[in-house]
Short mmCIF file of C-alpha atoms and ligand atoms in Angstrom, two decimals:
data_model
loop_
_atom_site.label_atom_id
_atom_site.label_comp_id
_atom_site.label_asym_id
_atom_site.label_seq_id
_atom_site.Cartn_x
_atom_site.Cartn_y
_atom_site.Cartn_z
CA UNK A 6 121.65 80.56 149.54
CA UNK A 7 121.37 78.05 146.62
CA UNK A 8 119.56 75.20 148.20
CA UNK A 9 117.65 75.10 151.43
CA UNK A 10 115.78 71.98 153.00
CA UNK A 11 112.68 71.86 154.45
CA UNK A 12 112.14 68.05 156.33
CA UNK A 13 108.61 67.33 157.68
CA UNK A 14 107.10 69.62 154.97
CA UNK A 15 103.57 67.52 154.79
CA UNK A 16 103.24 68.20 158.71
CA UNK A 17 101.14 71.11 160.17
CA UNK A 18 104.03 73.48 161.11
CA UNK A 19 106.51 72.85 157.38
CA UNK A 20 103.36 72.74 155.30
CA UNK A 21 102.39 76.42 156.97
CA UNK A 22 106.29 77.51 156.19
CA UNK A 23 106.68 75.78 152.94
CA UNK A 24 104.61 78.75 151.14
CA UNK A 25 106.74 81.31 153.04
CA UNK A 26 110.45 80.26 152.75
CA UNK A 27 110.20 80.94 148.71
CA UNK A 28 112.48 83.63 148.11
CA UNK A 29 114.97 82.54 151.17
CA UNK A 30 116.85 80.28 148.68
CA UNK A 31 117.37 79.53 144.91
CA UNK A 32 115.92 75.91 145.70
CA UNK A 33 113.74 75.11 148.65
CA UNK A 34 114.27 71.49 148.71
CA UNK A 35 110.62 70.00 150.10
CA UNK A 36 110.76 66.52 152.17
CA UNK A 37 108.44 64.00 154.43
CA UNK A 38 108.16 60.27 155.18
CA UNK A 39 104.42 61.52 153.87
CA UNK A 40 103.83 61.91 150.20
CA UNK A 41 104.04 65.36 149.40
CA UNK A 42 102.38 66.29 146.12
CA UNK A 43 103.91 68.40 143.02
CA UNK A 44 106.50 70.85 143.83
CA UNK A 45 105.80 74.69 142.85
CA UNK A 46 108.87 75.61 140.16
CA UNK A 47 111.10 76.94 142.97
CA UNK A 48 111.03 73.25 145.00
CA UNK A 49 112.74 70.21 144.95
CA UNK A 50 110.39 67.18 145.86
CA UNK A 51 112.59 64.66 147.84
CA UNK A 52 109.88 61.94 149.92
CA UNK A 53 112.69 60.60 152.55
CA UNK A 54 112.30 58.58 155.78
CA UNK A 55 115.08 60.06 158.07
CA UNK A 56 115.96 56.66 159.59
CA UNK A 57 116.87 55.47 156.22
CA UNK A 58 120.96 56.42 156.00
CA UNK A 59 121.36 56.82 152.81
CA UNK A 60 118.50 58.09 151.42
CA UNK A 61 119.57 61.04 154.18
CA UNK A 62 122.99 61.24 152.58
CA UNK A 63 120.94 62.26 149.38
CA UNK A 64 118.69 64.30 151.02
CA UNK A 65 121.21 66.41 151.91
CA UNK A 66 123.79 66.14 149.23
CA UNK A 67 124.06 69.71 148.05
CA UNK A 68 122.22 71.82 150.12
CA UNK A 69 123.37 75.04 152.18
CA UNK A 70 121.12 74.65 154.98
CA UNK A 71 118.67 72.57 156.52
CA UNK A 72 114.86 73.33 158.54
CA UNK A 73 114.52 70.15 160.49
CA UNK A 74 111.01 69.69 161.35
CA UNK A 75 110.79 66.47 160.76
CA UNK A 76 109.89 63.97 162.97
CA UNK A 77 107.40 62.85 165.67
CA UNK A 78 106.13 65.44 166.83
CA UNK A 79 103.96 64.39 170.39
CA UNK A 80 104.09 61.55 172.69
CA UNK A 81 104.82 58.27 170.93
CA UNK A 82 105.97 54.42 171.63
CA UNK A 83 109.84 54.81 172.10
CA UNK A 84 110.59 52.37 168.98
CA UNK A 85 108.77 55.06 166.68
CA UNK A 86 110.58 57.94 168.68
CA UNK A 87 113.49 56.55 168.07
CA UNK A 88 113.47 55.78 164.79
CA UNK A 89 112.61 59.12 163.83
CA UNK A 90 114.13 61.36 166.39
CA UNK A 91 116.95 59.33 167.35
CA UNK A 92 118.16 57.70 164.44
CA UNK A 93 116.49 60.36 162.10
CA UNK A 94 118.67 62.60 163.60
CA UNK A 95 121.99 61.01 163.99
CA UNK A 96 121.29 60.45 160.16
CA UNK A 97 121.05 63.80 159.28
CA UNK A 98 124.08 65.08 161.43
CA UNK A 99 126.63 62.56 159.63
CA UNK A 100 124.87 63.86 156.36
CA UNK A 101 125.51 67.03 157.19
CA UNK A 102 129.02 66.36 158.27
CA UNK A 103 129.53 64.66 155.00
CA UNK A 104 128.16 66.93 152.88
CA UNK A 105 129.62 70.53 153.79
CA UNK A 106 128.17 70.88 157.67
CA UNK A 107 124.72 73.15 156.18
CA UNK A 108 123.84 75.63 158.81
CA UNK A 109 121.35 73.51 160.82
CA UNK A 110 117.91 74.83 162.72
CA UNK A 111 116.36 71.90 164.44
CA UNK A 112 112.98 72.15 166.05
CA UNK A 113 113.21 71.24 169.74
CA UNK A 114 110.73 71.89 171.83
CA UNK A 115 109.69 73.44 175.13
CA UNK A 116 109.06 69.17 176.13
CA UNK A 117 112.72 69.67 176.78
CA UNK A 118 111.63 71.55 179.93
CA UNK A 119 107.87 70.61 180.36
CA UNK A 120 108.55 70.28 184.29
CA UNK A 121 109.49 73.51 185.23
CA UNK A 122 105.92 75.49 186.88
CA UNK A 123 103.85 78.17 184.78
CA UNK A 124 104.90 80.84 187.36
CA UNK A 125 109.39 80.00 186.46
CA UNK A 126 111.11 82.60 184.16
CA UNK A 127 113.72 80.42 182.45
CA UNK A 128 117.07 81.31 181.13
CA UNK A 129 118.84 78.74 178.48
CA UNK A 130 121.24 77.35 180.87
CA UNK A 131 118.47 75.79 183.69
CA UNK A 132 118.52 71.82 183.23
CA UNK A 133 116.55 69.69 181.30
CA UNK A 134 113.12 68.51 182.97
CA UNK A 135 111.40 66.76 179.68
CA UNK A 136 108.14 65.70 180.20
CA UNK A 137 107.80 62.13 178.17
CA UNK A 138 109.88 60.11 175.89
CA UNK A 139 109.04 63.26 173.36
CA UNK A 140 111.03 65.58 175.64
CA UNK A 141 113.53 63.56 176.07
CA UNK A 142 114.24 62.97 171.97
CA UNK A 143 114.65 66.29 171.81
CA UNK A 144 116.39 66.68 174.75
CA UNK A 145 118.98 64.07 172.56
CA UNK A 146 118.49 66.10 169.91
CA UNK A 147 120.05 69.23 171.40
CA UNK A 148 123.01 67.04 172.83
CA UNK A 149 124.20 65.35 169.53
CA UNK A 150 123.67 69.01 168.00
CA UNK A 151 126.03 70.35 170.50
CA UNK A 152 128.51 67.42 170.29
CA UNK A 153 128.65 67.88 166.78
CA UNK A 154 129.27 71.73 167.09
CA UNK A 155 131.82 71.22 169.75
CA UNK A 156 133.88 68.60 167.89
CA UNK A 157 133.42 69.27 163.93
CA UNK A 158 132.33 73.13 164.16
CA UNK A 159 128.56 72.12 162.93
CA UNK A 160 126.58 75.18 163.63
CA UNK A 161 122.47 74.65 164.75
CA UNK A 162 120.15 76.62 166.02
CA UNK A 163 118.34 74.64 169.03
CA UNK A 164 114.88 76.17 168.41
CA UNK A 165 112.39 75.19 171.71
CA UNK A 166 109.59 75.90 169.96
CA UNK A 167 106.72 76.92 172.27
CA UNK A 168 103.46 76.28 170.14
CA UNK A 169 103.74 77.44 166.63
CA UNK A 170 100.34 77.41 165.35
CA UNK A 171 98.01 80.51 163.40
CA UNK A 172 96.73 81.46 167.02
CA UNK A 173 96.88 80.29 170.59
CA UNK A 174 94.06 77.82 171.63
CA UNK A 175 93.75 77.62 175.37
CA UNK A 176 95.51 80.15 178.33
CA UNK A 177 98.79 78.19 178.00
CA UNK A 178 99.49 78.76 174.81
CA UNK A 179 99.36 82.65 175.73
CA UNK A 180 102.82 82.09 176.92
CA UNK A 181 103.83 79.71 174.65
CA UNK A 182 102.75 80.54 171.24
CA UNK A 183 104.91 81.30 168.39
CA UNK A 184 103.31 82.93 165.28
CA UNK A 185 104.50 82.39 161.75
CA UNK A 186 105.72 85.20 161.23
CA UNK A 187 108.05 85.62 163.83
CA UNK A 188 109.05 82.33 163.13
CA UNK A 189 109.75 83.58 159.62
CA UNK A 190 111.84 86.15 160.85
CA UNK A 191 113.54 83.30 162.95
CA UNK A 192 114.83 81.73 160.41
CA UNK A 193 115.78 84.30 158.09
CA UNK A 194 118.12 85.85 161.10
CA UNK A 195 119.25 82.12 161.85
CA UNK A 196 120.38 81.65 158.08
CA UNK A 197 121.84 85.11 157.70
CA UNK A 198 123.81 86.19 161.17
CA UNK A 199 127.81 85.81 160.00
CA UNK A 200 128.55 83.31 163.17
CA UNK A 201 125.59 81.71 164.65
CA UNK A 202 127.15 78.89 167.00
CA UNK A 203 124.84 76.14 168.77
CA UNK A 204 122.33 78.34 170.92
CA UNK A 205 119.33 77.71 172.47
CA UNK A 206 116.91 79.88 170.97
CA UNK A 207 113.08 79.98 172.76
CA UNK A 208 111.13 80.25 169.96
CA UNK A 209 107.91 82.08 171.18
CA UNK A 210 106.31 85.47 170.30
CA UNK A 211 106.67 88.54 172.20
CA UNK A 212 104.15 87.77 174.04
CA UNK A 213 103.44 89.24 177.56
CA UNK A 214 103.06 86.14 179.84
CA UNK A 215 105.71 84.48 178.07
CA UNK A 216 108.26 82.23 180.07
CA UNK A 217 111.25 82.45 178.62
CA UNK A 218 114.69 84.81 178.53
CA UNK A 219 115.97 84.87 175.19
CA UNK A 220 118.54 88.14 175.99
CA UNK A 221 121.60 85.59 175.30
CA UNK A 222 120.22 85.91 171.38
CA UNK A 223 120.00 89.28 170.90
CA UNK A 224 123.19 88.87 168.49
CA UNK A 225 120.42 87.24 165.93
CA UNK A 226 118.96 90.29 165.20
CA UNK A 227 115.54 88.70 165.91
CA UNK A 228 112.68 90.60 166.93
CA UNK A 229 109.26 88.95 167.79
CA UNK A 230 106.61 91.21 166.42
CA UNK A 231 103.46 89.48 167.52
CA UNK A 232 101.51 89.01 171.14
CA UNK A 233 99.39 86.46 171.93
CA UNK A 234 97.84 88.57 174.62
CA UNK A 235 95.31 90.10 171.74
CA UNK A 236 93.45 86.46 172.16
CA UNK A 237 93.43 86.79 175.91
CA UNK A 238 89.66 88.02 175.83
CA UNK A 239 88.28 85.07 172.78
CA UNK A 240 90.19 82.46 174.89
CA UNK A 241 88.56 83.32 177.87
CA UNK A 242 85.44 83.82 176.16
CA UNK A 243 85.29 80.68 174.29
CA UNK A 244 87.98 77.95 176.38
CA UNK A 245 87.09 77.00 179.46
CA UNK A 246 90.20 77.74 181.98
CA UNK A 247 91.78 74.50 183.73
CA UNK A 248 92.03 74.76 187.56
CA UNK A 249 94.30 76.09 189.12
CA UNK A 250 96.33 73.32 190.33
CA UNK A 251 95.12 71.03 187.14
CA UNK A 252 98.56 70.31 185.56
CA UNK A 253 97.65 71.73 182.72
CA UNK A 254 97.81 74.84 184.48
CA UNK A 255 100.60 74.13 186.88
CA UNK A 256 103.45 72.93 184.35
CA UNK A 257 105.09 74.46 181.37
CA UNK A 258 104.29 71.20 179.46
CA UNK A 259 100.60 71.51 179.90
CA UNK A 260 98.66 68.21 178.76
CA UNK A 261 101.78 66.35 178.00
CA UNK A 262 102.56 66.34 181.60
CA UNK A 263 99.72 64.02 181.78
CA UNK A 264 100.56 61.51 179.01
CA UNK A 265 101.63 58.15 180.00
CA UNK A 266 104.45 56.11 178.75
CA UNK A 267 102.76 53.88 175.94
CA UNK A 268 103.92 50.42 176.14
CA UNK A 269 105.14 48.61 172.69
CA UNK A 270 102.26 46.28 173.19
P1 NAI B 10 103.82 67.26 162.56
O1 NAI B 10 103.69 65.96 163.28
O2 NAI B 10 102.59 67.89 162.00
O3 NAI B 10 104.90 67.13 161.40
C1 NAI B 10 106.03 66.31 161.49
C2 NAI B 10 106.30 65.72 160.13
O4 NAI B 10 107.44 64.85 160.23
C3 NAI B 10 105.13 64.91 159.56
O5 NAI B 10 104.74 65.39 158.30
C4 NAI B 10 105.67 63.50 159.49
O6 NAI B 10 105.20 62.76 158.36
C5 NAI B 10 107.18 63.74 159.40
N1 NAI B 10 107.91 62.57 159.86
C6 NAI B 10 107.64 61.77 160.94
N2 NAI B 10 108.48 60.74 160.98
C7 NAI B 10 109.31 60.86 159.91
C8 NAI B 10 110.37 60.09 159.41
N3 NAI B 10 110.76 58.93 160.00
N4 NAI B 10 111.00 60.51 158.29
C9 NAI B 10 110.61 61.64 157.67
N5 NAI B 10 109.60 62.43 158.10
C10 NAI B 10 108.96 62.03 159.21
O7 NAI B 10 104.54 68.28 163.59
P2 NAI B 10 104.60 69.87 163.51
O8 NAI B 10 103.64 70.44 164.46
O9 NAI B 10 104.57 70.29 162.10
O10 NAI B 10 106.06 70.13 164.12
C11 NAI B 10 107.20 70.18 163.30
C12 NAI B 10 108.44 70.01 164.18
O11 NAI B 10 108.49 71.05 165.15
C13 NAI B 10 108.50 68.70 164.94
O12 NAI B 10 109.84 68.25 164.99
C14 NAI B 10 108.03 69.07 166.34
O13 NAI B 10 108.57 68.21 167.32
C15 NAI B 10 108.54 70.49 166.46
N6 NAI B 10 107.72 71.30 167.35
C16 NAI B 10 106.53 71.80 166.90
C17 NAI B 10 105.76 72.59 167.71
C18 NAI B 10 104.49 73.23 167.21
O14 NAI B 10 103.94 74.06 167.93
N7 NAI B 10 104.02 72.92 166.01
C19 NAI B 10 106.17 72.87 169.10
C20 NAI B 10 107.44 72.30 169.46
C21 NAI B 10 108.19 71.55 168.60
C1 15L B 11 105.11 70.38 170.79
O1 15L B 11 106.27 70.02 170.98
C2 15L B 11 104.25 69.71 169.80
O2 15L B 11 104.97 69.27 168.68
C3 15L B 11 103.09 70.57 169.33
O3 15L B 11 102.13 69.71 168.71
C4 15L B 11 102.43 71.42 170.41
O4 15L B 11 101.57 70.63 171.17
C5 15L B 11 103.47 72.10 171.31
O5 15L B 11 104.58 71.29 171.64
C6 15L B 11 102.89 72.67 172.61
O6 15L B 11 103.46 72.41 173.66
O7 15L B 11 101.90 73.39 172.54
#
Protein backbone atom coordinates (compact mmCIF):
# COMPACT_ATOMS: atom_id res chain seq x y z
CA UNK A 1 0.00 0.00 0.00
CA UNK A 2 1.37 3.52 -0.85
CA UNK A 3 -0.54 5.69 1.50
CA UNK A 4 -2.51 4.73 4.54
CA UNK A 5 -4.50 7.17 6.96
CA UNK A 6 -4.60 7.17 10.38
CA UNK A 7 -7.64 9.87 11.72
CA UNK A 8 -7.76 10.51 15.51
CA UNK A 9 -3.98 9.85 15.75
CA UNK A 10 -3.47 12.36 18.97
CA UNK A 11 -6.24 10.17 20.82
CA UNK A 12 -5.36 7.29 23.26
CA UNK A 13 -6.13 4.32 20.94
CA UNK A 14 -4.28 6.04 17.19
CA UNK A 15 -1.47 7.51 19.24
CA UNK A 16 -0.83 3.68 20.72
CA UNK A 17 -1.15 2.41 16.80
CA UNK A 18 0.59 5.25 15.19
CA UNK A 19 4.14 3.68 16.30
CA UNK A 20 2.96 0.25 15.04
CA UNK A 21 1.37 0.72 11.55
CA UNK A 22 5.06 1.84 10.15
CA UNK A 23 5.91 -0.67 7.76
CA UNK A 24 2.01 -1.37 6.72
CA UNK A 25 2.34 1.38 4.06
CA UNK A 26 4.88 3.55 2.10
CA UNK A 27 3.16 6.69 3.83
CA UNK A 28 1.19 6.52 7.02
CA UNK A 29 -0.67 9.65 6.64
CA UNK A 30 -1.13 10.98 10.57
CA UNK A 31 -4.42 13.20 11.35
CA UNK A 32 -6.55 14.88 14.44
CA UNK A 33 -8.73 17.95 15.09
CA UNK A 34 -5.72 17.98 17.96
CA UNK A 35 -2.33 19.26 17.02
CA UNK A 36 -0.22 16.48 16.43
CA UNK A 37 3.49 17.28 16.62
CA UNK A 38 6.39 16.45 13.93
CA UNK A 39 5.88 13.50 11.82
CA UNK A 40 8.65 10.59 11.98
CA UNK A 41 10.13 10.40 8.07
CA UNK A 42 7.61 7.68 7.12
CA UNK A 43 4.34 10.14 8.08
CA UNK A 44 2.39 12.61 6.56
CA UNK A 45 1.15 15.31 9.15
CA UNK A 46 -2.40 16.38 7.99
CA UNK A 47 -4.32 18.38 11.36
CA UNK A 48 -8.09 18.03 9.88
CA UNK A 49 -11.48 18.55 11.57
CA UNK A 50 -13.71 15.82 9.90
CA UNK A 51 -16.80 18.09 9.79
CA UNK A 52 -14.92 20.40 7.63
CA UNK A 53 -15.81 19.00 3.77
CA UNK A 54 -13.18 19.91 2.12
CA UNK A 55 -10.43 19.81 4.16
CA UNK A 56 -11.75 15.86 4.22
CA UNK A 57 -11.61 15.79 0.43
CA UNK A 58 -7.79 16.54 1.01
CA UNK A 59 -7.39 14.39 3.68
CA UNK A 60 -8.10 11.74 1.68
CA UNK A 61 -6.98 12.69 -1.75
CA UNK A 62 -4.52 9.94 -2.55
CA UNK A 63 -4.59 7.49 -0.09
CA UNK A 64 -5.25 3.56 -0.39
CA UNK A 65 -6.88 3.10 2.79
CA UNK A 66 -8.16 4.70 5.71
CA UNK A 67 -8.07 3.79 9.99
CA UNK A 68 -10.97 5.87 11.15
CA UNK A 69 -10.58 6.49 14.73
CA UNK A 70 -11.46 9.64 14.76
CA UNK A 71 -14.05 11.10 16.53
CA UNK A 72 -15.84 11.37 19.91
CA UNK A 73 -15.16 8.78 21.49
CA UNK A 74 -17.74 8.57 24.93
CA UNK A 75 -20.93 10.13 25.79
CA UNK A 76 -21.23 13.68 24.49
CA UNK A 77 -23.95 16.64 23.80
CA UNK A 78 -25.58 15.48 20.44
CA UNK A 79 -24.40 18.84 18.56
CA UNK A 80 -20.66 17.70 19.24
CA UNK A 81 -21.66 14.00 18.32
CA UNK A 82 -22.85 15.03 15.44
CA UNK A 83 -20.51 17.09 14.16
CA UNK A 84 -17.92 14.64 14.49
CA UNK A 85 -19.56 11.33 14.07
CA UNK A 86 -22.29 12.29 11.92
CA UNK A 87 -21.09 14.77 9.69
CA UNK A 88 -17.39 13.64 10.22
CA UNK A 89 -18.41 10.66 8.77
CA UNK A 90 -20.65 11.39 5.92
CA UNK A 91 -17.52 13.60 5.04
CA UNK A 92 -15.22 11.01 4.83
CA UNK A 93 -17.51 8.48 2.89
CA UNK A 94 -18.11 11.09 -0.11
CA UNK A 95 -14.21 11.57 0.16
CA UNK A 96 -13.70 8.29 -0.16
CA UNK A 97 -16.18 7.87 -2.93
CA UNK A 98 -14.46 10.68 -4.67
CA UNK A 99 -11.21 9.75 -4.32
CA UNK A 100 -10.88 5.92 -5.37
CA UNK A 101 -13.35 4.21 -2.49
CA UNK A 102 -9.86 3.36 0.01
CA UNK A 103 -10.57 0.19 1.82
CA UNK A 104 -12.24 1.64 4.95
CA UNK A 105 -11.93 0.21 8.83
CA UNK A 106 -14.08 2.36 11.01
CA UNK A 107 -14.04 2.01 14.74
CA UNK A 108 -17.54 1.24 16.03
CA UNK A 109 -18.04 0.19 19.12
CA UNK A 110 -19.66 -2.42 21.36
CA UNK A 111 -22.16 1.08 22.44
CA UNK A 112 -23.80 -0.22 19.32
CA UNK A 113 -25.13 -3.05 21.55
CA UNK A 114 -24.52 -1.78 25.19
CA UNK A 115 -28.13 -3.24 26.14
CA UNK A 116 -27.79 -6.68 25.58
CA UNK A 117 -26.94 -8.56 29.46
CA UNK A 118 -23.27 -9.75 30.46
CA UNK A 119 -24.56 -13.38 30.47
CA UNK A 120 -25.86 -12.98 26.02
CA UNK A 121 -23.45 -14.61 23.45
CA UNK A 122 -23.98 -12.37 20.44
CA UNK A 123 -23.74 -13.15 16.82
CA UNK A 124 -23.38 -10.02 14.19
CA UNK A 125 -26.83 -10.16 12.98
CA UNK A 126 -28.81 -9.51 16.68
CA UNK A 127 -30.23 -5.77 16.55
CA UNK A 128 -28.89 -2.75 17.63
CA UNK A 129 -29.52 -1.84 21.47
CA UNK A 130 -26.98 1.38 21.77
CA UNK A 131 -26.69 2.63 24.98
CA UNK A 132 -26.51 6.73 24.57
CA UNK A 133 -26.31 9.15 21.79
CA UNK A 134 -22.53 7.52 21.48
CA UNK A 135 -24.08 4.18 20.52
CA UNK A 136 -26.26 5.41 18.44
CA UNK A 137 -23.44 7.53 16.16
CA UNK A 138 -21.97 4.57 15.65
CA UNK A 139 -24.84 2.71 15.22
CA UNK A 140 -25.17 5.54 12.04
CA UNK A 141 -21.92 4.92 11.38
CA UNK A 142 -22.31 1.24 10.47
CA UNK A 143 -25.54 2.13 8.38
CA UNK A 144 -24.04 4.83 6.00
CA UNK A 145 -20.96 2.29 5.80
CA UNK A 146 -23.27 -0.34 4.61
CA UNK A 147 -25.32 1.98 2.32
CA UNK A 148 -22.31 3.01 0.77
CA UNK A 149 -21.06 -0.67 0.24
CA UNK A 150 -24.39 -1.72 -1.02
CA UNK A 151 -24.80 1.06 -3.59
CA UNK A 152 -21.10 2.19 -4.77
CA UNK A 153 -19.17 -1.18 -3.77
CA UNK A 154 -17.22 0.84 -0.78
CA UNK A 155 -15.70 -1.87 1.24
CA UNK A 156 -15.35 -1.20 5.47
CA UNK A 157 -14.65 -3.13 8.06
CA UNK A 158 -17.32 -2.33 10.97
CA UNK A 159 -14.86 -2.87 13.85
CA UNK A 160 -17.08 -2.98 17.48
CA UNK A 161 -14.31 -2.44 19.33
CA UNK A 162 -14.68 -3.86 22.85
CA UNK A 163 -12.03 -1.88 25.00
CA UNK A 164 -8.76 -1.49 23.31
CA UNK A 165 -6.48 -0.38 25.93
CA UNK A 166 -2.64 -1.96 27.20
CA UNK A 167 -4.70 -4.12 29.80
CA UNK A 168 -8.18 -4.59 31.12
CA UNK A 169 -9.11 -2.37 34.17
CA UNK A 170 -12.13 -3.70 35.96
CA UNK A 171 -14.06 -7.49 35.47
CA UNK A 172 -15.87 -6.12 32.39
CA UNK A 173 -13.27 -5.40 30.45
CA UNK A 174 -12.23 -9.25 30.85
CA UNK A 175 -14.73 -9.80 28.17
CA UNK A 176 -14.31 -6.89 26.40
CA UNK A 177 -10.76 -6.03 26.00
CA UNK A 178 -8.89 -5.86 22.86
CA UNK A 179 -5.04 -5.76 23.05
CA UNK A 180 -2.84 -3.99 20.55
CA UNK A 181 -1.61 -6.49 19.16
CA UNK A 182 -4.39 -8.32 18.06
CA UNK A 183 -5.66 -5.25 16.94
CA UNK A 184 -2.50 -5.01 14.87
CA UNK A 185 -3.12 -8.15 13.38
CA UNK A 186 -6.73 -6.75 12.74
CA UNK A 187 -5.84 -4.49 10.57
CA UNK A 188 -3.14 -5.97 8.72
CA UNK A 189 -5.77 -8.99 7.74
CA UNK A 190 -8.46 -6.15 7.08
CA UNK A 191 -6.01 -4.34 4.56
CA UNK A 192 -4.69 -7.51 2.99
CA UNK A 193 -7.76 -10.24 2.55
CA UNK A 194 -8.45 -10.05 -1.58
CA UNK A 195 -12.42 -9.26 -0.93
CA UNK A 196 -13.25 -7.97 2.41
CA UNK A 197 -17.01 -6.68 1.99
CA UNK A 198 -18.83 -4.60 4.87
CA UNK A 199 -18.68 -7.07 7.98
CA UNK A 200 -19.12 -6.67 11.36
CA UNK A 201 -16.04 -7.59 12.93
CA UNK A 202 -16.05 -7.82 17.16
CA UNK A 203 -12.92 -6.58 17.81
CA UNK A 204 -11.92 -8.20 21.21
CA UNK A 205 -9.10 -10.61 22.25
CA UNK A 206 -9.41 -14.21 22.61
CA UNK A 207 -10.33 -13.88 25.67
CA UNK A 208 -12.28 -16.56 27.70
CA UNK A 209 -15.39 -14.68 29.02
CA UNK A 210 -15.66 -12.88 25.93
CA UNK A 211 -19.23 -12.11 24.44
CA UNK A 212 -19.05 -12.19 21.12
CA UNK A 213 -19.18 -14.81 17.88
CA UNK A 214 -16.90 -13.66 15.36
CA UNK A 215 -17.03 -17.34 13.26
CA UNK A 216 -18.74 -15.26 10.23
CA UNK A 217 -14.90 -13.68 9.92
CA UNK A 218 -12.91 -16.47 9.86
CA UNK A 219 -12.30 -15.60 5.98
CA UNK A 220 -9.93 -12.63 7.53
CA UNK A 221 -7.43 -14.81 8.50
CA UNK A 222 -7.46 -13.14 11.96
CA UNK A 223 -6.40 -14.81 14.94
CA UNK A 224 -6.58 -13.15 18.46
CA UNK A 225 -3.48 -14.17 20.28
CA UNK A 226 -3.99 -12.58 23.65
CA UNK A 227 -6.44 -13.36 26.90
CA UNK A 228 -7.44 -11.07 29.21
CA UNK A 229 -8.12 -13.84 31.66
CA UNK A 230 -4.16 -13.60 32.79
CA UNK A 231 -5.45 -10.21 34.75
CA UNK A 232 -8.35 -12.07 36.26
CA UNK A 233 -6.35 -12.54 39.65
CA UNK A 234 -4.67 -8.41 39.77
CA UNK A 235 -8.27 -7.26 38.92
CA UNK A 236 -9.72 -9.01 41.59
CA UNK A 237 -6.95 -8.25 43.75
CA UNK A 238 -6.78 -4.63 43.21
CA UNK A 239 -10.69 -3.50 41.65
CA UNK A 240 -13.30 -3.79 43.72
CA UNK A 241 -16.16 -6.01 41.86
CA UNK A 242 -19.62 -4.10 41.18
CA UNK A 243 -22.72 -5.97 42.48
CA UNK A 244 -24.23 -8.17 40.99
CA UNK A 245 -27.20 -6.53 39.68
CA UNK A 246 -25.18 -2.95 39.57
CA UNK A 247 -25.48 -2.20 35.80
CA UNK A 248 -22.20 -2.14 35.47
CA UNK A 249 -22.29 -5.68 35.95
CA UNK A 250 -25.60 -6.49 34.37
CA UNK A 251 -25.12 -4.82 30.77
CA UNK A 252 -22.61 -5.20 28.05
CA UNK A 253 -22.21 -1.36 28.09
CA UNK A 254 -21.07 -1.24 31.64
CA UNK A 255 -20.91 2.51 33.03
CA UNK A 256 -22.27 3.99 29.92
CA UNK A 257 -25.50 2.37 30.65
CA UNK A 258 -25.64 4.82 33.37
CA UNK A 259 -24.81 8.09 31.55
CA UNK A 260 -27.51 10.50 31.04
CA UNK A 261 -28.44 12.40 28.01
CA UNK A 262 -26.53 15.84 28.49
CA UNK A 263 -28.66 18.67 27.58
CA UNK A 264 -27.10 21.53 25.13
CA UNK A 265 -27.50 23.87 28.01
P1 LIG B 1 -10.02 9.30 21.85
O1 LIG B 1 -11.14 10.18 22.29
O2 LIG B 1 -8.83 9.17 22.74
O3 LIG B 1 -9.52 9.74 20.40
C1 LIG B 1 -10.38 10.25 19.42
C2 LIG B 1 -9.63 11.30 18.64
O4 LIG B 1 -10.52 11.85 17.66
C3 LIG B 1 -9.11 12.45 19.50
O5 LIG B 1 -7.71 12.61 19.35
C4 LIG B 1 -9.87 13.66 19.02
O6 LIG B 1 -9.11 14.87 19.01
C5 LIG B 1 -10.25 13.24 17.59
N1 LIG B 1 -11.42 13.97 17.13
C6 LIG B 1 -12.55 14.28 17.83
N2 LIG B 1 -13.36 15.05 17.10
C7 LIG B 1 -12.74 15.25 15.91
C8 LIG B 1 -13.07 15.99 14.75
N3 LIG B 1 -14.20 16.71 14.66
N4 LIG B 1 -12.19 15.98 13.73
C9 LIG B 1 -11.04 15.28 13.80
N5 LIG B 1 -10.66 14.57 14.88
C10 LIG B 1 -11.51 14.56 15.93
O7 LIG B 1 -10.66 7.84 21.58
P2 LIG B 1 -9.91 6.45 21.46
O8 LIG B 1 -10.08 5.69 22.70
O9 LIG B 1 -8.56 6.66 20.91
O10 LIG B 1 -10.83 5.72 20.36
C11 LIG B 1 -10.56 5.84 18.99
C12 LIG B 1 -11.80 5.43 18.21
O11 LIG B 1 -12.15 4.09 18.52
C13 LIG B 1 -13.04 6.27 18.49
O12 LIG B 1 -13.77 6.44 17.29
C14 LIG B 1 -13.83 5.44 19.47
O13 LIG B 1 -15.22 5.70 19.38
C15 LIG B 1 -13.49 4.03 19.01
N6 LIG B 1 -13.55 3.06 20.10
C16 LIG B 1 -12.52 3.00 21.00
C17 LIG B 1 -12.55 2.07 22.02
C18 LIG B 1 -11.38 1.91 22.96
O14 LIG B 1 -11.40 0.96 23.73
N7 LIG B 1 -10.37 2.77 22.92
C19 LIG B 1 -13.70 1.18 22.19
C20 LIG B 1 -14.72 1.33 21.18
C21 LIG B 1 -14.63 2.24 20.17
C1 LIG C 1 -15.81 2.86 23.89
O1 LIG C 1 -16.55 2.93 22.91
C2 LIG C 1 -14.98 4.01 24.30
O2 LIG C 1 -14.53 4.76 23.20
C3 LIG C 1 -13.79 3.63 25.15
O3 LIG C 1 -13.32 4.81 25.80
C4 LIG C 1 -14.05 2.52 26.17
O4 LIG C 1 -14.71 3.05 27.28
C5 LIG C 1 -14.86 1.38 25.56
O5 LIG C 1 -15.90 1.78 24.70
C6 LIG C 1 -15.45 0.42 26.59
O6 LIG C 1 -16.63 0.11 26.50
O7 LIG C 1 -14.71 -0.04 27.47
Amino acid sequence: MKRLLLTGAAGGLGSAMRSRLKGLAEVIRVSDIAELGAGAAHEDVMQCDLADRAAVDRLVEGCDGIIHLGGISVEDKFSRIMSANILGLHNLYEAARANGMPRILFASSNHTIGFYRQDEYLDHEMPFRPDGLYGVSKCFGEALARMYFEKFGQETALVRIGSCMEKPKNHRMLSTWMSYDDFLSMIQCIFQVPRLGCPVIWGCSDNDSRWWDNSHVSYLGWRPKDNAERFRAEIDGTVPRPAVDHATAVYQGGPFILDPVFPEE
